[in-house]
PDB file of C-alpha atoms in Angstrom:
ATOM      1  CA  UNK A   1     139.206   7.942  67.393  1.00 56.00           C
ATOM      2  CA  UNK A   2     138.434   6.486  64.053  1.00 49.00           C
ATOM      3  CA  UNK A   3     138.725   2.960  62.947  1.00 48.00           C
ATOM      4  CA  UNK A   4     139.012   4.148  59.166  1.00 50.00           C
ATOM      5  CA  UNK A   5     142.522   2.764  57.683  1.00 52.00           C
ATOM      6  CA  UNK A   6     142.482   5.307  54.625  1.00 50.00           C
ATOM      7  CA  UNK A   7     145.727   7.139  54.864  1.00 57.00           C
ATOM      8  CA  UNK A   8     147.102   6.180  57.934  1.00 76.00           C
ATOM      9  CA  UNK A   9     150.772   5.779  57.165  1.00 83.00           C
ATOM     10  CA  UNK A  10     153.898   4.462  58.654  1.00 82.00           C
ATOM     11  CA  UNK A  11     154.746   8.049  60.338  1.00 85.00           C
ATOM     12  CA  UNK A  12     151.063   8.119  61.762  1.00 87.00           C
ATOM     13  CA  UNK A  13     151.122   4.341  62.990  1.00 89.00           C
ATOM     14  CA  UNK A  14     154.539   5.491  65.014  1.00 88.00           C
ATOM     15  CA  UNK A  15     153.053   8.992  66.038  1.00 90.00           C
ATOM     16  CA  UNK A  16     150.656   6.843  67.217  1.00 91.00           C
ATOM     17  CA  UNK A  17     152.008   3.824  69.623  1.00 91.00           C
ATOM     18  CA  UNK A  18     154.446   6.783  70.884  1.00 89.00           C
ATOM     19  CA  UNK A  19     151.410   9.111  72.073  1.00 89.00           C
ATOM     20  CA  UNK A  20     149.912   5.921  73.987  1.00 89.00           C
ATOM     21  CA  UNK A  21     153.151   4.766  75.474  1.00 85.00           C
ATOM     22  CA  UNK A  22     153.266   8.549  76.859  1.00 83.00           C
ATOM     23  CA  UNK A  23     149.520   8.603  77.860  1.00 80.00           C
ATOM     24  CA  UNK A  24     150.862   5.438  80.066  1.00 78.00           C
ATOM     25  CA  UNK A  25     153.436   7.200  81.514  1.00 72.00           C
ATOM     26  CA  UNK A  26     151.939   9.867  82.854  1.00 67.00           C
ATOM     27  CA  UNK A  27     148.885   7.777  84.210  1.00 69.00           C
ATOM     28  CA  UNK A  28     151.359   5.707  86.800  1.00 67.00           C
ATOM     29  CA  UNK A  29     149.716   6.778  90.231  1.00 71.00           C
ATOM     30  CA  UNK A  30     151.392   8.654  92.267  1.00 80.00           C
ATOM     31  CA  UNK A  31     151.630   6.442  96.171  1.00 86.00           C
ATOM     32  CA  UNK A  32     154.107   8.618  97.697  1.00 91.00           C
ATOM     33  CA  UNK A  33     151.404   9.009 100.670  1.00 93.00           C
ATOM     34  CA  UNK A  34     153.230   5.853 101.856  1.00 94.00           C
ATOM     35  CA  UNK A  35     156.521   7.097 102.304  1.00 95.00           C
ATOM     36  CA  UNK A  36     154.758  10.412 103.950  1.00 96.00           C
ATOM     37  CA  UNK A  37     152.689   7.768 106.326  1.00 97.00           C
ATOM     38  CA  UNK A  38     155.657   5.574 107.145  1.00 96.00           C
ATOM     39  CA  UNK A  39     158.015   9.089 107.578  1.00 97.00           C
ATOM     40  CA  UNK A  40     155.994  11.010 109.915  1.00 97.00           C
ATOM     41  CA  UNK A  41     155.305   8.088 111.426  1.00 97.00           C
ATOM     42  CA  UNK A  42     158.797   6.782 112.576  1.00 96.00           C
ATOM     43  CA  UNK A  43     160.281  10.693 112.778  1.00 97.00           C
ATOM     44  CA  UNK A  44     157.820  10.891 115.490  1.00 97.00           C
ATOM     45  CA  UNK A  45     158.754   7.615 117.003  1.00 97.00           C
ATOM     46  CA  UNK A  46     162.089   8.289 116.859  1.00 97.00           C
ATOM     47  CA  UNK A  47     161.774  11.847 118.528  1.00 97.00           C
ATOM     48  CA  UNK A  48     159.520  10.846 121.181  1.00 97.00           C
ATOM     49  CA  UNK A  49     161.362   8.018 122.476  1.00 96.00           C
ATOM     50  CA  UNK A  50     164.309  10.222 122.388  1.00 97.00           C
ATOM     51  CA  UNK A  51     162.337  12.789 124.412  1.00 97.00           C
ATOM     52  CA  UNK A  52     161.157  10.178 126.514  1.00 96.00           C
ATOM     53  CA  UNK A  53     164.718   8.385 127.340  1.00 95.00           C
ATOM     54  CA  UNK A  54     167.082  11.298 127.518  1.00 95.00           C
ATOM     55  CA  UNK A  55     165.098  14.546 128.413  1.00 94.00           C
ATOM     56  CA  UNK A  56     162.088  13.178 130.936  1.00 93.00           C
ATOM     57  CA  UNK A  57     164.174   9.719 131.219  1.00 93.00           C
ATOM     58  CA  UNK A  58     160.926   7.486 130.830  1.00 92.00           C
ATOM     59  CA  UNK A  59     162.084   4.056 131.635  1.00 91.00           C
ATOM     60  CA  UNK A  60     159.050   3.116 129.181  1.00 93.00           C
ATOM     61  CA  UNK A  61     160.508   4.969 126.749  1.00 92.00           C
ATOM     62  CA  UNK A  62     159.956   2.445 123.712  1.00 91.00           C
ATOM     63  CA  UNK A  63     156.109   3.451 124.621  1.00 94.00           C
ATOM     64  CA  UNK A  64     156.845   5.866 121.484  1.00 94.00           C
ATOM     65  CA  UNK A  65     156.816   3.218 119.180  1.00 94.00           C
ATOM     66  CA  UNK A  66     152.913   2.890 119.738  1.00 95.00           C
ATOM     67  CA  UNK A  67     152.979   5.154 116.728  1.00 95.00           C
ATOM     68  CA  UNK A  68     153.471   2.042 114.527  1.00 94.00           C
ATOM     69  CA  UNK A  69     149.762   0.733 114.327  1.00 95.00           C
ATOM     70  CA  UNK A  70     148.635   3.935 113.763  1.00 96.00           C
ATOM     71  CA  UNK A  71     150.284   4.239 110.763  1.00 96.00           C
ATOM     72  CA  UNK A  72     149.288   0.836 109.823  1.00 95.00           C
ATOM     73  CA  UNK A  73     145.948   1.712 110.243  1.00 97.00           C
ATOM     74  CA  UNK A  74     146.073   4.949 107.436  1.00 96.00           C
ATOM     75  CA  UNK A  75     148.547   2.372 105.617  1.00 95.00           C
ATOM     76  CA  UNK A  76     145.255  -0.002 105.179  1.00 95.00           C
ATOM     77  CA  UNK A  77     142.999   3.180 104.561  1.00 96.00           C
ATOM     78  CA  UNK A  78     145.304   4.400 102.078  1.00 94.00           C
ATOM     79  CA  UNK A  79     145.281   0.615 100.294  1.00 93.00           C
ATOM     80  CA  UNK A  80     141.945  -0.049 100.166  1.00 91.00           C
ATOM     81  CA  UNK A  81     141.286   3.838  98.526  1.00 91.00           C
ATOM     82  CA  UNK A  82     143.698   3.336  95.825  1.00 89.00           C
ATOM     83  CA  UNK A  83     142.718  -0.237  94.869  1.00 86.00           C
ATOM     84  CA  UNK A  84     139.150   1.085  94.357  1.00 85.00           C
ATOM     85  CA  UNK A  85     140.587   3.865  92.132  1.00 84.00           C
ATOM     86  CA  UNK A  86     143.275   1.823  90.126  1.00 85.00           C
ATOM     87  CA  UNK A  87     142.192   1.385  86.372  1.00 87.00           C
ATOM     88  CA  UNK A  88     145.799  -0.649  85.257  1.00 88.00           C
ATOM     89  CA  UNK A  89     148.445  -2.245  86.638  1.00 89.00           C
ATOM     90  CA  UNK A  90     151.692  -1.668  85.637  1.00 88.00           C
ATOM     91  CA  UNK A  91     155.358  -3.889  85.691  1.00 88.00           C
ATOM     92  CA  UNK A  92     157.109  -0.938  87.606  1.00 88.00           C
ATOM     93  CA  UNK A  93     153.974  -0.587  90.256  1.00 88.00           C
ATOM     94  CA  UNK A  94     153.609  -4.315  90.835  1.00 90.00           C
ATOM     95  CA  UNK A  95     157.613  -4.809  91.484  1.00 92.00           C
ATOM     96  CA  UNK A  96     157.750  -1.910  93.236  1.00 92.00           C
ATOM     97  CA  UNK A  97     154.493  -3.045  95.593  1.00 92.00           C
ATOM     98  CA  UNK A  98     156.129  -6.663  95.966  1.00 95.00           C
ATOM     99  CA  UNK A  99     159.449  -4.597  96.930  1.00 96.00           C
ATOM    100  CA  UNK A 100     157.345  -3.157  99.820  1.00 95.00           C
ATOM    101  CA  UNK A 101     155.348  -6.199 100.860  1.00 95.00           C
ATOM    102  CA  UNK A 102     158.924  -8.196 101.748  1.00 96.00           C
ATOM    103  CA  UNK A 103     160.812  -5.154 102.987  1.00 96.00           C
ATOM    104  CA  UNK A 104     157.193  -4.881 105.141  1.00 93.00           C
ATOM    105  CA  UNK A 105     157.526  -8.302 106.464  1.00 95.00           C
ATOM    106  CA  UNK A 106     161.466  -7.835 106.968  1.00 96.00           C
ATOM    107  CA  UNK A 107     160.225  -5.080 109.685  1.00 93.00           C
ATOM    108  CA  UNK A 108     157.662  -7.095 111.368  1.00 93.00           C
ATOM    109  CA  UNK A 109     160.596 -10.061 111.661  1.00 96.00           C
ATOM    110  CA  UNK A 110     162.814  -7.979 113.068  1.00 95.00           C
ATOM    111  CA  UNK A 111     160.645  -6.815 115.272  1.00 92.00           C
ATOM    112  CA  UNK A 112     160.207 -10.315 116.986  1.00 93.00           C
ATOM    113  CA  UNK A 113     163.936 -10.726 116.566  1.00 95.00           C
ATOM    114  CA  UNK A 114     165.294  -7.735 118.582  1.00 94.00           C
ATOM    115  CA  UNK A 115     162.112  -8.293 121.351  1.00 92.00           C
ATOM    116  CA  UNK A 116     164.654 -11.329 121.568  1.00 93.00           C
ATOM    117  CA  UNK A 117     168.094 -10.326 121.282  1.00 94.00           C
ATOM    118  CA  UNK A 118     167.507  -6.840 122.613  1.00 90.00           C
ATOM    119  CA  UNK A 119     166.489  -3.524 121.136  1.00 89.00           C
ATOM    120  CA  UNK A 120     169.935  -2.114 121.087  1.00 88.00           C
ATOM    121  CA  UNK A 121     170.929  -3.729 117.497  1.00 90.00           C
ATOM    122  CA  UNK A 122     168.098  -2.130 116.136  1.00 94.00           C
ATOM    123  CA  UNK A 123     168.768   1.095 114.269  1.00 95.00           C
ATOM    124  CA  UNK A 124     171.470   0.149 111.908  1.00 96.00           C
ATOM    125  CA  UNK A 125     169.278  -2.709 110.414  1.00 97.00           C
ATOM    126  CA  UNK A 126     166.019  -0.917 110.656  1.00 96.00           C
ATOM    127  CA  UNK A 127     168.170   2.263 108.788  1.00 97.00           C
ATOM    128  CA  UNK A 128     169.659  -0.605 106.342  1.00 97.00           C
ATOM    129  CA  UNK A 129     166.390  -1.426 105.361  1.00 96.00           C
ATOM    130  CA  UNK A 130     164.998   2.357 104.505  1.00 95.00           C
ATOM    131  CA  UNK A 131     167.949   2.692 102.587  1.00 96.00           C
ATOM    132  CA  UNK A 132     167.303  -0.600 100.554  1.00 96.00           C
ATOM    133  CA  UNK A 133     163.523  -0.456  99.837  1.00 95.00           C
ATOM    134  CA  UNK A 134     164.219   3.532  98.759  1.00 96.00           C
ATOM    135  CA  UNK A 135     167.116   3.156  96.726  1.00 97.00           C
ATOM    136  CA  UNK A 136     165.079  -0.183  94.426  1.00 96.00           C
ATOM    137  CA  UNK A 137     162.297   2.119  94.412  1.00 94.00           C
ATOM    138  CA  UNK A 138     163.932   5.211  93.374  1.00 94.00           C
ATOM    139  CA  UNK A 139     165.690   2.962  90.861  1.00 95.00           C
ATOM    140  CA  UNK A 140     162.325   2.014  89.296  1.00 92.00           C
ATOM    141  CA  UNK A 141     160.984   4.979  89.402  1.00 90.00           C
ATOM    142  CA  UNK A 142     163.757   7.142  88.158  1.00 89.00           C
ATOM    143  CA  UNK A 143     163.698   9.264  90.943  1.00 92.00           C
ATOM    144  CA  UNK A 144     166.765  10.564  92.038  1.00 95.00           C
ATOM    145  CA  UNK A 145     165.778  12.218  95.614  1.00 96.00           C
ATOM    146  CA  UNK A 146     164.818   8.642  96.604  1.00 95.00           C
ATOM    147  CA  UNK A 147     167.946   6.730  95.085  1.00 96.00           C
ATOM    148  CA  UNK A 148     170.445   9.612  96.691  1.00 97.00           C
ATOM    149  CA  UNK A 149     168.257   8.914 100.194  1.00 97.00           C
ATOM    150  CA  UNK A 150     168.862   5.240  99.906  1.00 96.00           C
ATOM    151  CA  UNK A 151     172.314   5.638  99.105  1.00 97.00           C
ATOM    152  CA  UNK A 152     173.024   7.615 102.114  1.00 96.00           C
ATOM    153  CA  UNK A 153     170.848   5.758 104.597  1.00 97.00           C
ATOM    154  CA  UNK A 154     173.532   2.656 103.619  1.00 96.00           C
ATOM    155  CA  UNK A 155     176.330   4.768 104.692  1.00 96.00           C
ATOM    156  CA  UNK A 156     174.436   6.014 107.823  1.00 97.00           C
ATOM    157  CA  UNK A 157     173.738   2.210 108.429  1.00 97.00           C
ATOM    158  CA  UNK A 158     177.599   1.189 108.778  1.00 96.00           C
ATOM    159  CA  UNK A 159     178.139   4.121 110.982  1.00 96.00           C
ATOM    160  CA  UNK A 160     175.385   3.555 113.558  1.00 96.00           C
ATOM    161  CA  UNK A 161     176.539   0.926 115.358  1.00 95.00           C
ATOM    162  CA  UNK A 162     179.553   2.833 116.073  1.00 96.00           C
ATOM    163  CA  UNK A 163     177.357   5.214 118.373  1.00 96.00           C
ATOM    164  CA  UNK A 164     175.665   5.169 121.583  1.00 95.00           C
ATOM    165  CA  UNK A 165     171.872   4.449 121.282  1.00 94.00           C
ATOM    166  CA  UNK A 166     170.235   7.114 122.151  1.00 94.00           C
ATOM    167  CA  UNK A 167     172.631   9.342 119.470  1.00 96.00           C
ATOM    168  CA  UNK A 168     171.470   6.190 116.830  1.00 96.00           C
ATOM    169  CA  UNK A 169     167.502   7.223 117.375  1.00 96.00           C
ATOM    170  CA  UNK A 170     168.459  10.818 116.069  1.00 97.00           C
ATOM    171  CA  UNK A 171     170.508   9.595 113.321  1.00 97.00           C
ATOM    172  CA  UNK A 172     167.464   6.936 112.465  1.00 97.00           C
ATOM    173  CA  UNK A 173     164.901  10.069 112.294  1.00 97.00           C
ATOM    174  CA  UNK A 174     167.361  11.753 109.862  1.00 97.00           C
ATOM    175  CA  UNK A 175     167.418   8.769 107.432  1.00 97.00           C
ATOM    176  CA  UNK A 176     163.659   8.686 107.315  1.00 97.00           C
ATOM    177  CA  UNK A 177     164.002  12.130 106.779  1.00 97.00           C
ATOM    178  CA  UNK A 178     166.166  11.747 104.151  1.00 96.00           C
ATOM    179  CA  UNK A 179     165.123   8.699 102.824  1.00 95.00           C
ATOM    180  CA  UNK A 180     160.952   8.902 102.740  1.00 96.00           C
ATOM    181  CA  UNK A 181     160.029  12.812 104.091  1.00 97.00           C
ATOM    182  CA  UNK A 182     162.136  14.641 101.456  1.00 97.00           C
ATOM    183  CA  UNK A 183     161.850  12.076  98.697  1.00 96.00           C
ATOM    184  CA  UNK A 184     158.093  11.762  99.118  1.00 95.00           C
ATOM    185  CA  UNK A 185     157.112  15.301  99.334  1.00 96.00           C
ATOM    186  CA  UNK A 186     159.523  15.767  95.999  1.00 95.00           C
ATOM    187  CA  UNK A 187     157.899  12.319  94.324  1.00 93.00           C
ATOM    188  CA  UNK A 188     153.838  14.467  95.769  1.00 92.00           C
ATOM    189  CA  UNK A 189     154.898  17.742  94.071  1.00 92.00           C
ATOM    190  CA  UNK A 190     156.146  15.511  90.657  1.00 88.00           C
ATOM    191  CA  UNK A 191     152.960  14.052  89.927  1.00 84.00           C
ATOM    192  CA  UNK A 192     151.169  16.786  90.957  1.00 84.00           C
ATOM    193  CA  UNK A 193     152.871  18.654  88.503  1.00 81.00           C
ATOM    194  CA  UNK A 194     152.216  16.072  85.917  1.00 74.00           C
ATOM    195  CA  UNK A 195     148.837  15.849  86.203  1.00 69.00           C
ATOM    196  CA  UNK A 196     148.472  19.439  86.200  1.00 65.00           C
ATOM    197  CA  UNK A 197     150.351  19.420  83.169  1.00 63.00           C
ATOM    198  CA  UNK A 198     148.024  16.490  81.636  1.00 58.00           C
ATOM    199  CA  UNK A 199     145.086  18.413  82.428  1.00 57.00           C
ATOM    200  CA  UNK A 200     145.745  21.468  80.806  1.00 53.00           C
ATOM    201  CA  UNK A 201     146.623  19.660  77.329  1.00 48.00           C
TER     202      UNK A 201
ATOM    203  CA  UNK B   1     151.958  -0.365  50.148  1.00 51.00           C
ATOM    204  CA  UNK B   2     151.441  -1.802  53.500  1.00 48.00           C
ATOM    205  CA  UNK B   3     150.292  -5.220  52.307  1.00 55.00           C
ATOM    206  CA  UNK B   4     153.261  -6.902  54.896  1.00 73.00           C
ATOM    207  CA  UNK B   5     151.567  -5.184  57.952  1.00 83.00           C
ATOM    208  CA  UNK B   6     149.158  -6.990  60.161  1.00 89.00           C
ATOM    209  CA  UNK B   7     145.256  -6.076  59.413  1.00 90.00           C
ATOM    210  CA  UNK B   8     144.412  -6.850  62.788  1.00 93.00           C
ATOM    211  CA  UNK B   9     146.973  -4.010  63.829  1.00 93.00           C
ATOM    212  CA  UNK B  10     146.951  -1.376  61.106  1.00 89.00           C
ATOM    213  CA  UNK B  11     143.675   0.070  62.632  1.00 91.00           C
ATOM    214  CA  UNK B  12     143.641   3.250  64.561  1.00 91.00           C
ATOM    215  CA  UNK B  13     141.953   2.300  66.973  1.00 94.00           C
ATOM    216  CA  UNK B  14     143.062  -1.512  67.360  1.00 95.00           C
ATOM    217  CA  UNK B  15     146.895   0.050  67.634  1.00 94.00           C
ATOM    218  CA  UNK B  16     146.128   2.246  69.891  1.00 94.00           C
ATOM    219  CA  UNK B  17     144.607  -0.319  72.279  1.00 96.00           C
ATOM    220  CA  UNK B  18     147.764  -2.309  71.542  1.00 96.00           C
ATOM    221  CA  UNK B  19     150.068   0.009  72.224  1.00 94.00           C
ATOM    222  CA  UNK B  20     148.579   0.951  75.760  1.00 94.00           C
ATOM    223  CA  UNK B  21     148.490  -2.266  76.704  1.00 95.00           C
ATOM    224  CA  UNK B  22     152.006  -3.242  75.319  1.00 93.00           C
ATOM    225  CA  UNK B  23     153.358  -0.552  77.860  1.00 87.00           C
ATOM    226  CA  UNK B  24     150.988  -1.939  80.926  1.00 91.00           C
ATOM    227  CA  UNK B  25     150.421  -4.904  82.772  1.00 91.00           C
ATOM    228  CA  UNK B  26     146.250  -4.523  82.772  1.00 94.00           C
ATOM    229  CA  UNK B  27     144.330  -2.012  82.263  1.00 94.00           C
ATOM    230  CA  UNK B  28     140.514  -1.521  82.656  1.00 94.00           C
ATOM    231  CA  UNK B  29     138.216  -1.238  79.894  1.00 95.00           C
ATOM    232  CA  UNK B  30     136.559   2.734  80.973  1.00 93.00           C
ATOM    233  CA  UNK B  31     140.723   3.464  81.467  1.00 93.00           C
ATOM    234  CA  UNK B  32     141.450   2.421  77.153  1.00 95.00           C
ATOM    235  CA  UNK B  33     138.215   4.298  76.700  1.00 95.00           C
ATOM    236  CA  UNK B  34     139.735   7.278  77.846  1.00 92.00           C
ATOM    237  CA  UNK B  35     142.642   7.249  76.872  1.00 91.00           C
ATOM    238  CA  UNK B  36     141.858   6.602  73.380  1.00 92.00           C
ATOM    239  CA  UNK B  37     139.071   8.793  73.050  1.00 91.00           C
ATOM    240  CA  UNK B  38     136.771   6.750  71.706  1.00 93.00           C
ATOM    241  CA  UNK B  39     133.213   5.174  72.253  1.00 94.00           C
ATOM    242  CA  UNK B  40     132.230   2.570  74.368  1.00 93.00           C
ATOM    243  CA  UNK B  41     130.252   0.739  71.573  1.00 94.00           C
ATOM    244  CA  UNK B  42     133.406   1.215  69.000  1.00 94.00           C
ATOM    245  CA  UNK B  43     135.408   0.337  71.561  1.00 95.00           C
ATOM    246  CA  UNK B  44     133.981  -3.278  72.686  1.00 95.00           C
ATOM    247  CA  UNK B  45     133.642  -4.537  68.450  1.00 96.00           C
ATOM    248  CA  UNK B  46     137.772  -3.757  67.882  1.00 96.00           C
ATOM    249  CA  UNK B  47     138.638  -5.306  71.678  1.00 96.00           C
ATOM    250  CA  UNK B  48     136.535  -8.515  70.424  1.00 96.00           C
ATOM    251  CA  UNK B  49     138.765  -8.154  67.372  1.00 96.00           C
ATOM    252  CA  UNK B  50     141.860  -8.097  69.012  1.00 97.00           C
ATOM    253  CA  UNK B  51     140.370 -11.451  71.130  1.00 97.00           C
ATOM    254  CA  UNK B  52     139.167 -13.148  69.041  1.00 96.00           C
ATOM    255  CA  UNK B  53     142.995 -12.701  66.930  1.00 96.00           C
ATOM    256  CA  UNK B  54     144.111 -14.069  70.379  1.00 97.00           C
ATOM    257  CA  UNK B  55     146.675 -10.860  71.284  1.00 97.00           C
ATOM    258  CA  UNK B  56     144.710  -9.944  74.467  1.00 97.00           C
ATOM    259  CA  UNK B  57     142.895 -11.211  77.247  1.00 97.00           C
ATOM    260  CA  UNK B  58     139.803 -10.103  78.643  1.00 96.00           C
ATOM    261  CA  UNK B  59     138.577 -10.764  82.198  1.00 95.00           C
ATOM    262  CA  UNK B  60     135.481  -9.715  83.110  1.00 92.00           C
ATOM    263  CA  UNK B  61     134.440  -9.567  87.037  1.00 88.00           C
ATOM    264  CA  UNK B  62     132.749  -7.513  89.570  1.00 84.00           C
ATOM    265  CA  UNK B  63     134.621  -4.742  91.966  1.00 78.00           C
ATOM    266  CA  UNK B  64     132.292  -3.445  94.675  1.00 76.00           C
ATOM    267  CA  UNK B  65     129.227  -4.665  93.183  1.00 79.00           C
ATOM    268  CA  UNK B  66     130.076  -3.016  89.514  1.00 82.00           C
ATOM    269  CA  UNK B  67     130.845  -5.589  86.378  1.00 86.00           C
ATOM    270  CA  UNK B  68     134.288  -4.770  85.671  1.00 89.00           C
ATOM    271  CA  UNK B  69     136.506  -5.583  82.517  1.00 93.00           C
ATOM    272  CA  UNK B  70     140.244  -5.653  82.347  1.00 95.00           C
ATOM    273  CA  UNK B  71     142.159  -6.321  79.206  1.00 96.00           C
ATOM    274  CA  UNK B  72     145.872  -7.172  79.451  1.00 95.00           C
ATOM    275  CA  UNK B  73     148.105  -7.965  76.117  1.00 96.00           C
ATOM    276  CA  UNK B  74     149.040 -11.808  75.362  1.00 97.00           C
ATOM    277  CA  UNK B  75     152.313 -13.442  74.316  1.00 96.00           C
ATOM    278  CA  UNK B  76     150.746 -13.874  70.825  1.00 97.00           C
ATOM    279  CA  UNK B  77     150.129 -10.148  71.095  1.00 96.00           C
ATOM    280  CA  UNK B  78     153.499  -9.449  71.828  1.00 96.00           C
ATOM    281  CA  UNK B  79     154.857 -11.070  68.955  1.00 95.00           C
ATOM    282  CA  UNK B  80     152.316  -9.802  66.806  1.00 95.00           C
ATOM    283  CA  UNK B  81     153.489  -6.290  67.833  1.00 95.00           C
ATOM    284  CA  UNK B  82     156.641  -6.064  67.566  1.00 93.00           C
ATOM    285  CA  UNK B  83     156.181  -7.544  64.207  1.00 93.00           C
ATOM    286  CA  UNK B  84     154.169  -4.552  63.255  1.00 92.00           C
ATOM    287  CA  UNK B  85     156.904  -1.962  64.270  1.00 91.00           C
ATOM    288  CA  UNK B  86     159.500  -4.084  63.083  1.00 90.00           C
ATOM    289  CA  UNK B  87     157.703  -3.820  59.646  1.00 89.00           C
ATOM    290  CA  UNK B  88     156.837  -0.197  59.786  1.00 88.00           C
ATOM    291  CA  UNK B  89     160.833   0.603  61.063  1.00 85.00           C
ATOM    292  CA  UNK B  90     161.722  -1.423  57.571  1.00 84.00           C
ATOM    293  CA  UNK B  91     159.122   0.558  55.323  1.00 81.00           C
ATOM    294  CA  UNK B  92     160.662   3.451  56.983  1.00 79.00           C
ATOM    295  CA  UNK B  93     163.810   3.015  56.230  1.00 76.00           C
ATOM    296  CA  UNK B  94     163.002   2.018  52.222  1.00 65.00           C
ATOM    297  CA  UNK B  95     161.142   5.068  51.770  1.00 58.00           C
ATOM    298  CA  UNK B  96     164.933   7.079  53.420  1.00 56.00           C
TER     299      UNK B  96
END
């Protein structure tokens, strides 16, 4: 790109910042490995222990859960690759990261407060949750499949409690299914798309 | 014609580094390079321009043992942009 200031006119100056802002656009990485890691993760949760406490009746059934630092560990994996590969930092990714980190925390406190209270009251808040973090995200990413899975993991929420537990681990694997499987495979193929696109220019 | 529009801005190369990092919240140095297409020599004299004029930062720092720069756009920077369009949306619309 030259320097050179000879003829470059008000049309060219606005051709210009437009074409970078675009460039921009198209660079935002794509981190929907996260919602993959933390769906698979908890759809298998949530089918095992339901396996385990209504078809072999496991009285350890919550054993299933054991799937959790195993998706931690890719979750760190997956971190430390993309912070080594991230050239810029942008508003949207940073809210959208600090989004995650509370929403992150939020799970680990609940955790310690239903190994007090009792298990039982779990699903509708854990559900709540998917359905908030999803719906901000899809928000800032104007991505519908994720704001339509949020929306409906709120409903699913409220109707929860209204259902014996075992019945309210199937309906918590279809909000993750709904609200990070779906989404993230459609948020993948986007980007993938994109850059495709990007590369053939 | 365009004696109202900033000099530091009304450079190629010096908008386009602007306008990148107007839409950003840091970016690395080898990630403007790209993107603008330009040289690494070319590109380190007009990001010491835009400095020393005060509209961006640059931080310079190590990441896994390789020196690493990041430029992100200052308030002053801001201002000084948005000044720039403003002006170019007002020649516009004189020359309608």
């Amino acid at each position: 790109m030259s320097t050179s200031d000879k003829d470059f006119t008000a049309q060219e100056s606005l051709q210009l910042i437009r074409s970078m802002i675009e460039t921009t656009k198209s660079s935002i990485s794509d981190k929907s490995h996260f919602f993959l890691i933390w769906g698979y993760a908890t759809l298998v949760g949530c089918l095992l222990q339901y396996l385990l406490m209504v078809i072999v009746q496991y009285k350890h059934h919550y054993f299933a859960w054991f799937v959790t630092p195993v998706a931690l560990l890719f979750h760190i994996v997956f971190v430390i690759k993309d912070t080594k590969q991230e050239k810029i930092k942008t508003f949207i990714g940073e809210t959208n990261k600090q989004v995650w980190m509370t929403l992150g925390f939020s799970y680990l406190i609940l955790g310690f407060i239903f190994s007090k209270i009792g298990w039982q009251y779990s699903f509708p808040f854990y559900i709540l949750l998917y359905g908030i973090g999803t719906y901000i995200s899809g928000t800032l990413l104007k991505f519908k499949p994720l704001k339509i899975g949020g929306a409906f993991c709120l409903f699913l929420a409220a109707l929860t409690p209204y259902l014996e537990y075992s019945l309210q681990i199937l309906v918590a694997a279809f909000a993750i299914l709904i609200s990070y499987i779906i989404p993230g495979h459609l948020l993948r193929n986007k980007y993938r798309k994109t850059k495709i696109t990007d590369n053939g220019r | 014609m365009f004696k109202e529009l900033d000099p530091i801005l009304h450079s190629q190369l010096r908008l386009a580094v602007m306008s990148l990092l107007m839409s950003v919240k840091e970016a690395e140095f080898t990630f403007i390079r790209e993107k603008t297409n330009s040289s690494a020599g070319n590109l380190s004299v007009q990001v010491q321009k835009l400095k020393e004029a005060g509209y961006i930062e640059v931080n310079k720092q190590f990441k896994d043992n390789y020196p690493q720069t990041t430029c992100k756009v200052t308030a002053k920077g801001i201002e000084a942009f948005e000044n720039y369009v403003k002006a170019l949306q007002d020649y516009l619309q004189v020359g309608k």
